[in-house]
Amino acid sequence: SSDLAKVQADVGPPGTPTLHVTKGDKVTVSATGSAHYGYQGAKPCGPGHPATTPDGSEYLNGVYCGTVPAGGNAPMPTEPVGLLIGENDWNGGSSGWFVIAASRTWTVGHNGNLHLAYNDSIYSDNTGHYTATVTDNAN
């Protein structure tokens, strides 16, 4: 089955939405769209409000300008701002955050919930969302 998920850039972990996943299922997440994070003062992606894509690429005024580590208290501080990330949690445990980017397929290790989130350290100044297609190929 497939579900469409709206991953809001201004919502921090655990992110939205939550989808139930089953151990052993093969899950594919593919994401499109762009979002904006707060003001970036430093070049090459500033000054301004760069747009991000699910793979963490940044564009300023429509021109690719690189990636910037999210830093701070981001779920994945060494990974780029705007990267689409996921987490599988279950009763008493968690996979920890992992990179999904524009597309990823993996086999679920535990029955539980899949969370999708925008990687950043400050969410209140972000706008936009990614649209993620989540396909669960049940065994």
Coordinates of N, CA and C in Angstrom, one line a residue:
S1 N 0.8 -1.2 0.0 CA 0.0 0.0 0.0 C 0.9 1.2 0.0
S2 N 0.3 2.3 -0.5 CA 1.1 3.6 -0.5 C 0.3 4.7 0.2
D3 N 1.0 5.6 0.9 CA 0.4 6.7 1.5 C 1.1 8.0 1.1
L4 N 0.4 9.1 1.0 CA 1.1 10.4 0.8 C 1.2 11.0 2.2
A5 N 2.4 11.6 2.4 CA 2.6 12.2 3.7 C 3.2 13.6 3.5
K6 N 2.6 14.6 4.2 CA 3.1 16.0 4.1 C 4.1 16.2 5.3
V7 N 5.4 16.4 5.0 CA 6.4 16.6 6.0 C 6.6 18.1 6.1
Q8 N 6.1 18.7 7.1 CA 6.2 20.1 7.4 C 7.6 20.6 7.8
A9 N 8.1 21.6 7.2 CA 9.5 22.1 7.6 C 9.5 22.8 9.0
D10 N 8.3 23.2 9.4 CA 8.2 23.9 10.7 C 7.8 23.0 11.9
V11 N 7.8 21.7 11.7 CA 7.5 20.8 12.7 C 8.7 19.9 13.0
G12 N 9.2 20.0 14.3 CA 10.4 19.3 14.7 C 10.0 17.9 15.1
P13 N 11.1 17.1 15.5 CA 10.8 15.7 15.9 C 9.8 15.6 17.0
P14 N 8.9 14.6 16.9 CA 9.1 13.4 16.1 C 8.6 13.6 14.7
G15 N 8.2 14.8 14.3 CA 7.8 15.0 12.9 C 6.4 14.5 12.6
T16 N 6.0 14.7 11.4 CA 4.7 14.3 11.0 C 4.8 13.6 9.7
P17 N 3.9 12.7 9.3 CA 3.0 12.0 10.2 C 3.6 10.8 10.8
T18 N 2.9 10.0 11.4 CA 3.4 8.8 12.0 C 2.6 7.7 11.2
L19 N 3.4 6.7 10.7 CA 2.8 5.6 9.9 C 3.2 4.3 10.6
H20 N 2.3 3.4 10.7 CA 2.6 2.1 11.3 C 3.4 1.2 10.3
V21 N 4.4 0.6 10.8 CA 5.2 -0.3 9.9 C 5.4 -1.6 10.6
T22 N 5.6 -2.7 9.8 CA 5.7 -4.0 10.4 C 7.0 -4.6 10.1
K23 N 7.6 -5.3 11.1 CA 8.9 -5.9 10.9 C 8.9 -6.8 9.7
G24 N 10.0 -6.7 8.9 CA 10.1 -7.5 7.7 C 9.6 -6.9 6.4
D25 N 8.7 -5.9 6.6 CA 8.2 -5.2 5.4 C 9.3 -4.4 4.7
K26 N 9.2 -4.3 3.4 CA 10.1 -3.5 2.6 C 9.4 -2.2 2.4
V27 N 10.0 -1.1 2.9 CA 9.4 0.2 2.8 C 10.2 1.1 1.9
T28 N 9.5 1.8 1.0 CA 10.2 2.8 0.2 C 9.6 4.2 0.4
V29 N 10.4 5.2 0.6 CA 10.0 6.6 0.8 C 10.6 7.4 -0.3
S30 N 9.8 8.1 -1.1 CA 10.2 9.0 -2.2 C 9.7 10.3 -1.9
A31 N 10.5 11.4 -1.9 CA 10.0 12.7 -1.6 C 10.3 13.8 -2.6
T32 N 9.4 14.7 -2.8 CA 9.5 15.8 -3.7 C 9.2 17.1 -3.0
G33 N 9.5 18.2 -3.6 CA 9.1 19.5 -3.1 C 10.2 20.3 -2.6
S34 N 9.9 21.5 -2.1 CA 11.0 22.4 -1.5 C 10.4 23.1 -0.3
A35 N 11.3 23.5 0.6 CA 10.9 24.2 1.8 C 12.0 25.3 2.1
H36 N 11.7 26.2 3.0 CA 12.7 27.2 3.3 C 13.0 27.2 4.8
Y37 N 14.2 27.4 5.2 CA 14.5 27.6 6.6 C 14.8 29.0 6.8
G38 N 15.2 29.4 8.1 CA 15.4 30.8 8.5 C 16.5 31.5 7.7
Y39 N 16.7 32.7 8.0 CA 17.7 33.5 7.3 C 19.1 32.9 7.4
Q40 N 19.8 32.9 6.3 CA 21.2 32.4 6.3 C 22.0 33.6 5.9
G41 N 22.9 34.0 6.8 CA 23.7 35.2 6.5 C 25.0 35.0 5.7
A42 N 25.5 33.7 5.8 CA 26.8 33.4 5.2 C 26.7 32.9 3.8
K43 N 27.7 33.3 2.9 CA 27.7 32.7 1.6 C 28.2 31.3 1.7
P44 N 27.9 30.4 0.7 CA 27.4 30.7 -0.6 C 25.8 30.7 -0.6
C45 N 25.2 30.3 0.5 CA 23.7 30.1 0.4 C 23.0 31.3 1.2
G46 N 23.7 32.4 1.3 CA 23.2 33.6 1.9 C 23.9 34.8 1.3
P47 N 23.5 36.0 1.7 CA 22.4 36.2 2.6 C 21.1 36.0 1.9
G48 N 20.2 35.5 2.7 CA 18.8 35.3 2.2 C 18.2 34.1 2.8
H49 N 17.1 33.6 2.3 CA 16.3 32.5 2.7 C 16.4 31.4 1.7
P50 N 17.4 30.5 1.8 CA 17.5 29.4 0.7 C 16.4 28.4 0.8
A51 N 16.1 27.9 -0.4 CA 15.2 26.8 -0.5 C 16.0 25.5 -0.3
T52 N 15.3 24.5 0.3 CA 16.0 23.2 0.4 C 15.1 22.1 -0.3
T53 N 15.8 21.0 -0.7 CA 15.1 19.9 -1.3 C 15.3 18.7 -0.3
P54 N 14.6 17.6 -0.5 CA 14.7 16.5 0.4 C 16.1 15.9 0.6
D55 N 16.9 16.1 -0.4 CA 18.3 15.5 -0.3 C 19.2 16.5 0.4
G56 N 18.7 17.6 0.9 CA 19.5 18.6 1.6 C 20.2 19.7 0.7
S57 N 20.0 19.6 -0.6 CA 20.6 20.6 -1.5 C 19.9 21.9 -1.2
E58 N 20.6 23.0 -1.3 CA 20.1 24.3 -1.1 C 20.2 25.2 -2.4
Y59 N 19.2 26.0 -2.6 CA 19.1 26.9 -3.8 C 18.8 28.3 -3.3
L60 N 19.6 29.3 -3.7 CA 19.3 30.7 -3.4 C 19.0 31.4 -4.7
N61 N 17.8 31.9 -4.7 CA 17.3 32.6 -6.0 C 17.3 31.6 -7.2
G62 N 17.0 30.3 -6.9 CA 17.0 29.4 -8.0 C 18.3 28.8 -8.4
V63 N 19.4 29.2 -7.8 CA 20.7 28.7 -8.2 C 21.3 27.8 -7.1
Y64 N 21.7 26.6 -7.4 CA 22.3 25.6 -6.5 C 23.5 26.3 -5.8
C65 N 23.5 26.2 -4.4 CA 24.6 26.8 -3.7 C 25.2 25.9 -2.7
G66 N 24.9 24.6 -2.7 CA 25.5 23.7 -1.8 C 24.6 23.1 -0.7
T67 N 25.3 22.7 0.4 CA 24.6 22.2 1.6 C 25.2 22.8 2.8
V68 N 24.4 22.9 3.9 CA 24.9 23.4 5.1 C 24.5 22.5 6.3
P69 N 25.5 22.0 7.1 CA 25.2 21.1 8.2 C 24.1 21.8 9.1
A70 N 23.2 21.0 9.6 CA 22.1 21.6 10.4 C 22.6 22.0 11.8
G71 N 23.6 21.3 12.4 CA 24.3 21.8 13.6 C 23.3 21.8 14.8
G72 N 23.8 22.5 15.9 CA 22.9 22.7 17.0 C 22.3 21.4 17.6
N73 N 21.0 21.5 17.9 CA 20.3 20.4 18.5 C 19.5 19.7 17.4
A74 N 19.9 19.7 16.2 CA 19.2 19.1 15.1 C 19.2 17.5 15.4
P75 N 18.2 16.8 14.9 CA 18.2 15.4 15.0 C 19.5 14.7 14.5
M76 N 20.0 15.2 13.3 CA 21.2 14.8 12.7 C 22.1 16.0 12.4
P77 N 22.8 16.5 13.5 CA 23.5 17.8 13.3 C 24.6 17.9 12.2
T78 N 25.2 16.7 11.9 CA 26.3 16.8 10.9 C 25.7 16.7 9.5
E79 N 24.4 16.3 9.3 CA 23.8 16.2 8.0 C 23.2 17.6 7.6
P80 N 22.9 17.7 6.3 CA 22.4 19.1 5.9 C 21.0 19.5 6.4
V81 N 20.9 20.8 6.6 CA 19.6 21.4 6.8 C 18.7 21.0 5.7
G82 N 17.4 20.6 6.1 CA 16.4 20.3 5.1 C 16.4 18.9 4.6
L83 N 17.4 18.1 5.0 CA 17.5 16.7 4.6 C 16.2 16.0 5.2
L84 N 15.6 15.1 4.4 CA 14.5 14.3 4.8 C 15.0 13.2 5.6
I85 N 14.6 13.0 6.9 CA 15.1 12.0 7.7 C 13.9 11.2 8.3
G86 N 14.3 10.0 8.8 CA 13.2 9.1 9.3 C 13.7 8.4 10.6
E87 N 12.7 7.9 11.3 CA 13.0 7.2 12.6 C 11.9 6.1 12.7
N88 N 12.3 4.9 13.1 CA 11.3 3.9 13.4 C 11.4 3.7 14.9
D89 N 10.3 3.9 15.6 CA 10.3 3.6 17.0 C 9.2 2.6 17.3
W90 N 9.4 1.9 18.5 CA 8.6 0.8 18.9 C 8.5 0.9 20.4
N91 N 7.7 0.0 21.0 CA 7.6 0.0 22.4 C 8.9 -0.2 23.1
G92 N 9.5 0.8 23.6 CA 10.8 0.7 24.4 C 12.0 0.9 23.5
G93 N 11.9 1.2 22.2 CA 13.1 1.3 21.4 C 13.0 2.3 20.3
S94 N 14.1 2.5 19.6 CA 14.1 3.4 18.5 C 15.3 3.1 17.6
S95 N 15.1 3.2 16.3 CA 16.2 3.0 15.3 C 17.2 4.2 15.4
G96 N 16.8 5.3 16.0 CA 17.5 6.6 15.9 C 17.2 7.1 14.5
W97 N 17.6 8.4 14.3 CA 17.3 9.0 13.0 C 18.2 8.5 11.9
F98 N 17.7 8.4 10.7 CA 18.5 7.9 9.6 C 18.1 8.7 8.3
V99 N 19.0 8.7 7.4 CA 18.8 9.5 6.2 C 17.9 8.8 5.2
I100 N 16.9 9.6 4.7 CA 16.0 9.1 3.7 C 16.3 9.9 2.4
A101 N 16.5 11.2 2.5 CA 16.8 12.1 1.3 C 15.7 12.0 0.3
A102 N 15.9 12.0 -1.0 CA 14.9 12.0 -2.0 C 14.2 10.6 -2.1
S103 N 15.0 9.6 -1.8 CA 14.4 8.2 -1.9 C 15.3 7.2 -1.1
R104 N 14.6 6.3 -0.5 CA 15.3 5.2 0.2 C 14.4 4.0 0.4
T105 N 14.9 2.8 0.2 CA 14.2 1.6 0.4 C 15.0 0.8 1.5
W106 N 14.2 0.2 2.4 CA 14.8 -0.6 3.5 C 13.8 -1.6 4.0
T107 N 14.4 -2.6 4.7 CA 13.5 -3.6 5.4 C 13.4 -3.2 6.8
V108 N 12.1 -3.1 7.3 CA 11.8 -2.6 8.7 C 12.3 -3.7 9.7
G109 N 13.0 -3.2 10.7 CA 13.5 -4.1 11.7 C 12.6 -4.4 12.9
H110 N 11.6 -3.6 13.1 CA 10.7 -3.7 14.3 C 9.3 -3.2 13.9
N111 N 8.3 -3.9 14.5 CA 6.9 -3.3 14.4 C 6.9 -2.0 15.1
G112 N 6.3 -1.0 14.6 CA 6.3 0.3 15.3 C 5.8 1.4 14.4
N113 N 6.3 2.6 14.6 CA 5.9 3.8 13.9 C 7.0 4.4 13.1
L114 N 6.8 4.8 11.9 CA 7.8 5.5 11.1 C 7.5 7.0 11.2
H115 N 8.4 7.8 11.6 CA 8.3 9.2 11.7 C 9.2 9.8 10.6
L116 N 8.7 10.8 9.9 CA 9.5 11.6 8.9 C 9.6 13.0 9.4
A117 N 10.8 13.6 9.2 CA 11.0 15.0 9.7 C 12.0 15.7 8.8
Y118 N 12.0 17.0 8.9 CA 12.9 18.0 8.2 C 14.0 18.2 9.2
N119 N 15.3 17.9 8.7 CA 16.4 18.1 9.6 C 16.8 19.5 9.8
D120 N 16.7 20.0 11.0 CA 17.1 21.4 11.3 C 17.2 21.6 12.8
S121 N 17.8 22.7 13.3 CA 18.0 22.9 14.7 C 16.9 23.9 15.2
I122 N 16.4 24.7 14.3 CA 15.3 25.7 14.7 C 14.2 25.5 13.7
Y123 N 13.0 25.2 14.2 CA 11.9 24.9 13.3 C 10.9 26.1 13.1
S124 N 10.9 27.0 14.1 CA 9.9 28.1 14.1 C 9.9 29.0 12.9
D125 N 11.1 29.2 12.3 CA 11.2 30.1 11.2 C 11.2 29.4 9.8
N126 N 10.8 28.2 9.8 CA 10.8 27.4 8.5 C 9.4 27.5 7.9
T127 N 9.4 27.4 6.5 CA 8.1 27.4 5.8 C 8.1 26.3 4.7
G128 N 7.0 25.8 4.3 CA 6.9 24.8 3.3 C 6.9 23.4 3.8
H129 N 6.8 22.5 2.8 CA 6.8 21.1 3.2 C 7.3 20.2 2.0
Y130 N 7.6 19.0 2.3 CA 7.9 18.0 1.3 C 6.7 17.1 1.2
T131 N 6.5 16.5 0.0 CA 5.5 15.5 -0.1 C 6.2 14.1 -0.3
A132 N 5.9 13.3 0.7 CA 6.6 11.9 0.7 C 5.6 10.9 0.3
T133 N 6.0 10.0 -0.6 CA 5.2 8.8 -0.9 C 5.8 7.7 -0.2
V134 N 5.0 7.0 0.7 CA 5.5 5.9 1.5 C 4.8 4.7 1.0
T135 N 5.6 3.7 0.5 CA 5.1 2.5 0.0 C 5.5 1.3 0.9
D136 N 4.6 0.6 1.4 CA 4.9 -0.5 2.3 C 4.5 -1.8 1.6
N137 N 5.6 -2.5 1.2 CA 5.4 -3.8 0.5 C 5.4 -4.9 1.5
A138 N 4.2 -5.2 2.0 CA 4.1 -6.2 3.1 C 4.5 -7.6 2.5
N139 N 5.1 -8.3 3.4 CA 5.5 -9.7 3.0 C 4.4 -10.7 3.3

